[in-house]
PDB file of C-alpha atoms in Angstrom:
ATOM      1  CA  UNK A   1      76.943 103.999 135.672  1.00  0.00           C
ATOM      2  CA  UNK A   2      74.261 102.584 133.567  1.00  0.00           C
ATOM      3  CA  UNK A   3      72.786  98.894 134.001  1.00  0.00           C
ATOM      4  CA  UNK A   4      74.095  97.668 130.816  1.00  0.00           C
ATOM      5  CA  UNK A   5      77.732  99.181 129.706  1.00  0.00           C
ATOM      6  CA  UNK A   6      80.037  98.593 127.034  1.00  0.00           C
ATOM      7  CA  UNK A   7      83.509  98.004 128.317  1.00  0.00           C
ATOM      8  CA  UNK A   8      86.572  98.707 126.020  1.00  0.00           C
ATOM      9  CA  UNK A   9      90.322  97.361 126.983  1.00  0.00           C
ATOM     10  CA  UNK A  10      93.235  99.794 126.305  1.00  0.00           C
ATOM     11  CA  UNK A  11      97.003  99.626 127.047  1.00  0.00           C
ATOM     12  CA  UNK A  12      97.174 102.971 128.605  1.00  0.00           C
ATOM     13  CA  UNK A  13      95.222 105.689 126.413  1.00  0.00           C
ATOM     14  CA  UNK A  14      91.001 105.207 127.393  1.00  0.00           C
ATOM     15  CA  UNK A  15      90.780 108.763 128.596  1.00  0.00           C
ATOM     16  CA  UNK A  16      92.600 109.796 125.086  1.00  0.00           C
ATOM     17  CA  UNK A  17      90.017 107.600 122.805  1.00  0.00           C
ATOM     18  CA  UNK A  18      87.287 108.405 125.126  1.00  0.00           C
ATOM     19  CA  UNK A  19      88.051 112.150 124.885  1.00  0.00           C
ATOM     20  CA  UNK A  20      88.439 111.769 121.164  1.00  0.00           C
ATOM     21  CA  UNK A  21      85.109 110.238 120.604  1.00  0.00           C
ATOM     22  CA  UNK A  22      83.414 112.989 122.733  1.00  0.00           C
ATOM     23  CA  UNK A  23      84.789 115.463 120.242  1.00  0.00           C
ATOM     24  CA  UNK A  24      83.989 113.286 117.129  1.00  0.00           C
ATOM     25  CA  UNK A  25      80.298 112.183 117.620  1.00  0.00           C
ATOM     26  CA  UNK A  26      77.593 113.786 118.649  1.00  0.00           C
ATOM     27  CA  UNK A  27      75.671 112.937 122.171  1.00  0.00           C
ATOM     28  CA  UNK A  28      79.152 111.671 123.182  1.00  0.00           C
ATOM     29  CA  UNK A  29      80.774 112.495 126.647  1.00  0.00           C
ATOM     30  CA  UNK A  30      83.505 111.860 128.964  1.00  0.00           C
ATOM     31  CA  UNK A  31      82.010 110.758 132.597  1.00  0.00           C
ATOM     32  CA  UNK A  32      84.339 109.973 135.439  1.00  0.00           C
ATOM     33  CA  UNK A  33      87.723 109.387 135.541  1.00  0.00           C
ATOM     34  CA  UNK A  34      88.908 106.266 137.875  1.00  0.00           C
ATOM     35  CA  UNK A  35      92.436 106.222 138.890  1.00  0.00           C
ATOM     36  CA  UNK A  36      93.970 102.844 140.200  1.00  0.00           C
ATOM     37  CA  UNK A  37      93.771 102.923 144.083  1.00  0.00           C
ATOM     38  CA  UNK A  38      97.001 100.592 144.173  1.00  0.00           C
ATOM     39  CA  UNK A  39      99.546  99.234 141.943  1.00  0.00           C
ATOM     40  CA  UNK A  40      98.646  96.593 138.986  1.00  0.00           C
ATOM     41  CA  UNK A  41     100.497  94.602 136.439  1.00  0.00           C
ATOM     42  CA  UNK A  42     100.432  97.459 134.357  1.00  0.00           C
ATOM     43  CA  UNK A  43     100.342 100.314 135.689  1.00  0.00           C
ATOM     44  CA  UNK A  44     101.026 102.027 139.188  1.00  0.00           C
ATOM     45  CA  UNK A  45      98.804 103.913 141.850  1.00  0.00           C
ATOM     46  CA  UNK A  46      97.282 107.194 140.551  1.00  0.00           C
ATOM     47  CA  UNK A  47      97.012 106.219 137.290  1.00  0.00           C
ATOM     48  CA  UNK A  48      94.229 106.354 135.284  1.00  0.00           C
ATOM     49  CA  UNK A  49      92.418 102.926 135.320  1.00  0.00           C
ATOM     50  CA  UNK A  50      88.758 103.509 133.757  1.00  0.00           C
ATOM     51  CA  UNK A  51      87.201 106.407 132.205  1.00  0.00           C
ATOM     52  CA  UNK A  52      83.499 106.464 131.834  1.00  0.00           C
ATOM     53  CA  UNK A  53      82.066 107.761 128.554  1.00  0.00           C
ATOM     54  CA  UNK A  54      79.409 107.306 126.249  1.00  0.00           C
ATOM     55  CA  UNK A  55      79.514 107.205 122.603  1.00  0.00           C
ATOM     56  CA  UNK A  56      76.530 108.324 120.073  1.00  0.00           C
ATOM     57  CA  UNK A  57      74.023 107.856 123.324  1.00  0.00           C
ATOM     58  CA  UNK A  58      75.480 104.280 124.420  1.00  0.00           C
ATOM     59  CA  UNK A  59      77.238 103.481 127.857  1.00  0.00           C
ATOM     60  CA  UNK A  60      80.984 102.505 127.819  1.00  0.00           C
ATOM     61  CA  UNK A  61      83.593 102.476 130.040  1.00  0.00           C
ATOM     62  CA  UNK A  62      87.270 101.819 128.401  1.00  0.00           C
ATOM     63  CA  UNK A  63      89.666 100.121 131.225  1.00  0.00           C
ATOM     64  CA  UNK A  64      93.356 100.822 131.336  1.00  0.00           C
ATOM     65  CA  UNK A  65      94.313  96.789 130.800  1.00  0.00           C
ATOM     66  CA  UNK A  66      97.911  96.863 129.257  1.00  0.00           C
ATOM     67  CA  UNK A  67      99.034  94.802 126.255  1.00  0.00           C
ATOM     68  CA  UNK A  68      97.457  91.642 126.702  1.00  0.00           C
ATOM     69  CA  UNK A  69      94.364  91.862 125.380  1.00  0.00           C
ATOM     70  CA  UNK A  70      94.133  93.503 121.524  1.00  0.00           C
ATOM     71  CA  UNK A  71      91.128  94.658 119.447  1.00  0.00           C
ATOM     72  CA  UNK A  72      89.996  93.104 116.315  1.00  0.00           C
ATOM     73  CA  UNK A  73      87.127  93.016 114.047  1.00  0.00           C
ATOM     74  CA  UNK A  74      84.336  90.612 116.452  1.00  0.00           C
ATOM     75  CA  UNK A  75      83.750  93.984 117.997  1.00  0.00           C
ATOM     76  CA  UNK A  76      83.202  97.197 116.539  1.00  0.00           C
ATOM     77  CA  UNK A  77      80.465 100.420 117.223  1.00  0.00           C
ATOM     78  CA  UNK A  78      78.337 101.414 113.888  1.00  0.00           C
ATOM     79  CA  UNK A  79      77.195 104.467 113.732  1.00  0.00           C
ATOM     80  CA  UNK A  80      74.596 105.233 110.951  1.00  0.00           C
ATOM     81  CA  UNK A  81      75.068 108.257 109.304  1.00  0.00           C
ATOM     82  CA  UNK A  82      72.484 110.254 107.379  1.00  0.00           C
ATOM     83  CA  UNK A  83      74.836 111.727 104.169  1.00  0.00           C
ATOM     84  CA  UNK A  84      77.855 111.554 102.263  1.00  0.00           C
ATOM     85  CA  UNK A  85      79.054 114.855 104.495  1.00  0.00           C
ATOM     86  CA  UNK A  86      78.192 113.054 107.361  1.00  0.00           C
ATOM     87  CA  UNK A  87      79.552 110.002 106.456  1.00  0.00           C
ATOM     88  CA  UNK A  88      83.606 111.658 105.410  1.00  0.00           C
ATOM     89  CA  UNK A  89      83.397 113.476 108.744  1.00  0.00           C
ATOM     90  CA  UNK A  90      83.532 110.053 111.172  1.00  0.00           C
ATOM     91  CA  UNK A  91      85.605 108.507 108.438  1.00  0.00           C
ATOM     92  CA  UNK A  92      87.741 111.294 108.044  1.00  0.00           C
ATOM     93  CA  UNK A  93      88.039 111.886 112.165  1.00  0.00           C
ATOM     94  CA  UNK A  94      88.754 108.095 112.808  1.00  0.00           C
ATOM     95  CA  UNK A  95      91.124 107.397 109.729  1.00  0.00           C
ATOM     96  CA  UNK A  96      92.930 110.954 109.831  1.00  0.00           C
ATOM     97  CA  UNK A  97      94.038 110.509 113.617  1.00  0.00           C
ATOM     98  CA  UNK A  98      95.939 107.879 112.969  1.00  0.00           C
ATOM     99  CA  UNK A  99      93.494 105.389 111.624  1.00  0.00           C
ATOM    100  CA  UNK A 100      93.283 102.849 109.347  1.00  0.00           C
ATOM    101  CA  UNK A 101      90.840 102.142 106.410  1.00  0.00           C
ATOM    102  CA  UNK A 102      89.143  99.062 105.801  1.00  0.00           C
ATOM    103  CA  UNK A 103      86.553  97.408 103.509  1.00  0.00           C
ATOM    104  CA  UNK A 104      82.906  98.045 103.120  1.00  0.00           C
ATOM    105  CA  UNK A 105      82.325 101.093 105.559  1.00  0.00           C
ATOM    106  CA  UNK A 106      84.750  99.660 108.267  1.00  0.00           C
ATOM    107  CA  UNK A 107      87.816 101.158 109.814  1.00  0.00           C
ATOM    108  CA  UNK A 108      89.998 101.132 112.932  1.00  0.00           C
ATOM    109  CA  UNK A 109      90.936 103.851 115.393  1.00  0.00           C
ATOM    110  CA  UNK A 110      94.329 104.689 116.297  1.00  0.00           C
ATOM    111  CA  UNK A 111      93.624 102.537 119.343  1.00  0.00           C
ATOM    112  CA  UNK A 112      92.763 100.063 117.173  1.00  0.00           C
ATOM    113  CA  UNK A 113      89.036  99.902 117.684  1.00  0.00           C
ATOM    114  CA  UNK A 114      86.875  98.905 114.832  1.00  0.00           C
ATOM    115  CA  UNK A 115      84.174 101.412 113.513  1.00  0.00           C
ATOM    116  CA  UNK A 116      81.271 100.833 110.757  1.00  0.00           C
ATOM    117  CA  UNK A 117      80.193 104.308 109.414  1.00  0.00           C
ATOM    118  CA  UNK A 118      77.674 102.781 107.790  1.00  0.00           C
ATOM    119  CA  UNK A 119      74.644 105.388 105.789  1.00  0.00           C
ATOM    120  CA  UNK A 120      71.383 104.458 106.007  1.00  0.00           C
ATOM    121  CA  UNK A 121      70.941 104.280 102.614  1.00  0.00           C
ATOM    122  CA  UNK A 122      72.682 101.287 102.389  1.00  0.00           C
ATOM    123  CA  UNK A 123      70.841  99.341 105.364  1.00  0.00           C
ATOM    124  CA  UNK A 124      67.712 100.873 103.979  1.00  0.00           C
ATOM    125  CA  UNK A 125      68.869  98.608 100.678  1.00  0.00           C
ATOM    126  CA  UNK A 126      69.722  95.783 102.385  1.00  0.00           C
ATOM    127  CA  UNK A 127      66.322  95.724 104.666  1.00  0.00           C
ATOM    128  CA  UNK A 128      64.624  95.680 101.088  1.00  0.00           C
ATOM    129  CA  UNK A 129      65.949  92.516  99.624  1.00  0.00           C
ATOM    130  CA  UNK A 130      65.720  91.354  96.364  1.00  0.00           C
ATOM    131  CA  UNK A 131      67.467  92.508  93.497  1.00  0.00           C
ATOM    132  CA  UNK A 132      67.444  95.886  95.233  1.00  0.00           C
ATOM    133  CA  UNK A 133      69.622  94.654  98.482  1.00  0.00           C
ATOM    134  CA  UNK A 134      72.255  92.570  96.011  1.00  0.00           C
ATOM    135  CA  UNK A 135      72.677  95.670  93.918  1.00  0.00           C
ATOM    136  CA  UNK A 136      73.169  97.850  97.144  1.00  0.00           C
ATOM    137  CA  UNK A 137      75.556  94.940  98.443  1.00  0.00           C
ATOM    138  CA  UNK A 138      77.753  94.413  95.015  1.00  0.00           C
ATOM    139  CA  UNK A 139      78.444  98.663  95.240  1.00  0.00           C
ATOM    140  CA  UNK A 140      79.285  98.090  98.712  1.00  0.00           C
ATOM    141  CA  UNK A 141      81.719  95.256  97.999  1.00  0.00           C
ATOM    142  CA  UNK A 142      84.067  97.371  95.901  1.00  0.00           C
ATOM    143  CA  UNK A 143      84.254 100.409  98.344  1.00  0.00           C
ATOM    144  CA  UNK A 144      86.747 101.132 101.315  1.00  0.00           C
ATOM    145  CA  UNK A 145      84.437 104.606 102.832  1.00  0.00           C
ATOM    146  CA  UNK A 146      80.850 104.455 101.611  1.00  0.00           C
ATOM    147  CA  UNK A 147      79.751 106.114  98.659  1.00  0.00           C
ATOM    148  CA  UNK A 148      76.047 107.138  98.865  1.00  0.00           C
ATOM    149  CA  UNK A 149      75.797 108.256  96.002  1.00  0.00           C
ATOM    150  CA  UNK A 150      76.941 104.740  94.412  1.00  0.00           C
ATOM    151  CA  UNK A 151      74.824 103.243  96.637  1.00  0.00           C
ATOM    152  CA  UNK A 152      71.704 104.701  95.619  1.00  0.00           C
ATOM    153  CA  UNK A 153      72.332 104.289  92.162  1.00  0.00           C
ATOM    154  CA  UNK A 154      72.787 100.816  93.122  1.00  0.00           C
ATOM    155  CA  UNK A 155      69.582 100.341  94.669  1.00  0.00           C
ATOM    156  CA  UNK A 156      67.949 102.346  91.260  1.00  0.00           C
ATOM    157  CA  UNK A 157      69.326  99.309  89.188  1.00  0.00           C
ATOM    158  CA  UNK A 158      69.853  99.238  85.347  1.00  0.00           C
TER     159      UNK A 158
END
Protein backbone atom coordinates (compact mmCIF):
# COMPACT_ATOMS: atom_id res chain seq x y z
CA UNK A 1 0.00 0.00 0.00
CA UNK A 2 1.40 3.31 -0.84
CA UNK A 3 2.60 5.99 1.88
CA UNK A 4 -0.04 8.40 1.12
CA UNK A 5 -3.66 6.78 0.10
CA UNK A 6 -6.93 8.07 -0.60
CA UNK A 7 -9.56 6.31 1.42
CA UNK A 8 -13.24 6.22 0.15
CA UNK A 9 -16.32 5.07 2.59
CA UNK A 10 -19.02 2.83 0.99
CA UNK A 11 -22.11 1.05 2.42
CA UNK A 12 -21.32 -2.23 0.91
CA UNK A 13 -20.27 -1.83 -2.93
CA UNK A 14 -16.09 -0.58 -2.90
CA UNK A 15 -15.08 -3.62 -4.88
CA UNK A 16 -18.13 -2.66 -7.43
CA UNK A 17 -16.96 1.24 -7.77
CA UNK A 18 -13.44 0.20 -7.54
CA UNK A 19 -13.92 -2.37 -10.34
CA UNK A 20 -15.89 0.19 -12.27
CA UNK A 21 -13.26 2.80 -12.21
CA UNK A 22 -10.59 0.23 -13.34
CA UNK A 23 -12.68 -0.26 -16.44
CA UNK A 24 -13.47 3.51 -16.91
CA UNK A 25 -10.03 5.29 -16.60
CA UNK A 26 -7.02 4.57 -17.77
CA UNK A 27 -3.86 3.53 -15.38
CA UNK A 28 -6.67 2.39 -13.02
CA UNK A 29 -6.58 -1.04 -11.13
CA UNK A 30 -8.11 -3.17 -8.61
CA UNK A 31 -5.30 -4.28 -5.86
CA UNK A 32 -6.26 -6.51 -2.99
CA UNK A 33 -9.31 -7.46 -1.73
CA UNK A 34 -9.64 -7.40 2.33
CA UNK A 35 -12.39 -9.36 3.78
CA UNK A 36 -13.50 -8.58 7.48
CA UNK A 37 -11.66 -11.12 9.78
CA UNK A 38 -14.72 -10.86 12.31
CA UNK A 39 -18.08 -9.45 12.52
CA UNK A 40 -18.75 -5.44 12.47
CA UNK A 41 -21.68 -3.16 12.80
CA UNK A 42 -22.26 -3.63 9.35
CA UNK A 43 -21.37 -6.34 8.01
CA UNK A 44 -20.35 -10.02 9.04
CA UNK A 45 -17.06 -12.17 8.77
CA UNK A 46 -15.96 -12.89 5.16
CA UNK A 47 -17.19 -10.01 3.81
CA UNK A 48 -15.53 -7.74 1.85
CA UNK A 49 -14.18 -4.84 4.04
CA UNK A 50 -11.50 -2.83 1.82
CA UNK A 51 -10.51 -3.12 -1.67
CA UNK A 52 -7.33 -1.53 -2.77
CA UNK A 53 -7.33 0.32 -6.10
CA UNK A 54 -5.96 3.12 -7.78
CA UNK A 55 -7.62 5.55 -9.94
CA UNK A 56 -5.92 7.60 -13.02
CA UNK A 57 -2.31 6.70 -11.21
CA UNK A 58 -3.46 7.77 -7.51
CA UNK A 59 -3.64 5.38 -4.39
CA UNK A 60 -7.12 4.64 -2.84
CA UNK A 61 -8.52 2.22 -0.86
CA UNK A 62 -12.59 2.36 -0.56
CA UNK A 63 -13.68 0.71 3.00
CA UNK A 64 -16.90 -1.20 3.37
CA UNK A 65 -18.33 1.44 6.28
CA UNK A 66 -22.22 1.06 6.07
CA UNK A 67 -24.69 3.96 6.01
CA UNK A 68 -23.34 6.32 8.32
CA UNK A 69 -21.10 8.21 6.64
CA UNK A 70 -22.40 9.76 2.96
CA UNK A 71 -20.48 11.49 0.14
CA UNK A 72 -20.93 14.99 -0.89
CA UNK A 73 -19.32 17.62 -2.87
CA UNK A 74 -15.99 18.64 -0.19
CA UNK A 75 -14.52 15.64 -1.90
CA UNK A 76 -14.37 14.71 -5.35
CA UNK A 77 -11.35 13.17 -7.96
CA UNK A 78 -10.77 15.51 -11.25
CA UNK A 79 -9.55 14.05 -13.90
CA UNK A 80 -8.33 16.35 -16.78
CA UNK A 81 -9.20 15.28 -19.97
CA UNK A 82 -7.53 16.21 -23.24
CA UNK A 83 -10.89 16.48 -25.81
CA UNK A 84 -14.44 16.72 -26.19
CA UNK A 85 -14.29 12.65 -27.02
CA UNK A 86 -12.44 12.26 -24.08
CA UNK A 87 -14.31 14.34 -22.04
CA UNK A 88 -18.27 12.44 -23.03
CA UNK A 89 -16.50 9.13 -22.38
CA UNK A 90 -15.88 9.72 -18.27
CA UNK A 91 -19.04 11.76 -18.34
CA UNK A 92 -20.90 9.40 -20.20
CA UNK A 93 -19.36 6.18 -18.03
CA UNK A 94 -20.05 7.97 -14.62
CA UNK A 95 -23.55 9.57 -15.47
CA UNK A 96 -24.84 6.50 -17.68
CA UNK A 97 -24.26 3.89 -14.75
CA UNK A 98 -26.47 5.32 -12.75
CA UNK A 99 -25.05 8.75 -12.26
CA UNK A 100 -26.04 11.99 -11.81
CA UNK A 101 -25.16 15.30 -13.64
CA UNK A 102 -24.15 18.34 -12.08
CA UNK A 103 -22.93 21.90 -12.83
CA UNK A 104 -19.76 23.10 -14.37
CA UNK A 105 -17.94 19.72 -15.28
CA UNK A 106 -19.09 17.97 -11.98
CA UNK A 107 -21.06 14.83 -11.46
CA UNK A 108 -21.70 11.98 -9.02
CA UNK A 109 -21.27 8.23 -9.34
CA UNK A 110 -23.86 5.82 -8.65
CA UNK A 111 -22.11 5.48 -5.30
CA UNK A 112 -22.47 8.85 -4.97
CA UNK A 113 -18.91 10.01 -5.37
CA UNK A 114 -18.27 13.35 -6.87
CA UNK A 115 -16.18 13.58 -10.18
CA UNK A 116 -14.80 16.86 -12.10
CA UNK A 117 -14.11 15.88 -15.78
CA UNK A 118 -12.66 18.88 -16.20
CA UNK A 119 -10.56 19.63 -20.08
CA UNK A 120 -7.61 21.31 -19.98
CA UNK A 121 -8.68 23.83 -22.04
CA UNK A 122 -10.59 25.28 -19.54
CA UNK A 123 -7.83 25.28 -16.65
CA UNK A 124 -5.48 26.36 -19.36
CA UNK A 125 -8.12 29.58 -19.44
CA UNK A 126 -8.40 29.99 -16.06
CA UNK A 127 -4.37 29.79 -15.37
CA UNK A 128 -4.37 32.81 -17.93
CA UNK A 129 -6.45 35.35 -16.16
CA UNK A 130 -7.73 38.34 -17.36
CA UNK A 131 -10.43 38.82 -19.61
CA UNK A 132 -9.39 35.48 -21.09
CA UNK A 133 -10.07 33.33 -17.66
CA UNK A 134 -13.67 35.34 -17.03
CA UNK A 135 -14.68 34.53 -20.57
CA UNK A 136 -13.56 30.80 -20.10
CA UNK A 137 -15.40 30.95 -16.57
CA UNK A 138 -18.89 32.74 -17.81
CA UNK A 139 -19.05 29.55 -20.71
CA UNK A 140 -18.38 27.33 -17.94
CA UNK A 141 -21.11 28.74 -15.71
CA UNK A 142 -23.94 27.86 -18.08
CA UNK A 143 -22.81 24.20 -18.81
CA UNK A 144 -23.73 20.84 -16.95
CA UNK A 145 -20.71 18.43 -19.14
CA UNK A 146 -18.01 20.67 -20.58
CA UNK A 147 -18.14 21.94 -23.91
CA UNK A 148 -14.63 22.52 -25.38
CA UNK A 149 -15.54 23.77 -28.05
CA UNK A 150 -17.54 26.69 -26.13
CA UNK A 151 -14.81 26.99 -24.10
CA UNK A 152 -12.31 27.87 -26.53
CA UNK A 153 -14.39 30.19 -28.22
CA UNK A 154 -14.68 31.65 -24.91
CA UNK A 155 -11.18 32.14 -24.31
CA UNK A 156 -10.99 33.69 -28.29
CA UNK A 157 -13.37 36.52 -26.99
CA UNK A 158 -15.49 38.90 -29.20
Amino acid sequence: MAKNTISVWYDKEAEAAARFYAEVFPDSTVGKVHHAPGDYPSGKQGDVLMVEFTVAGVACVGLNGGPVFKHNEAFSFQISTDTQEETDRYWNAIVGNGGQESDCGWCKDRWGVSWQITPRVLMEAMAAGGAEAKRAFDAMMTMKKIDVAKIETARRGP
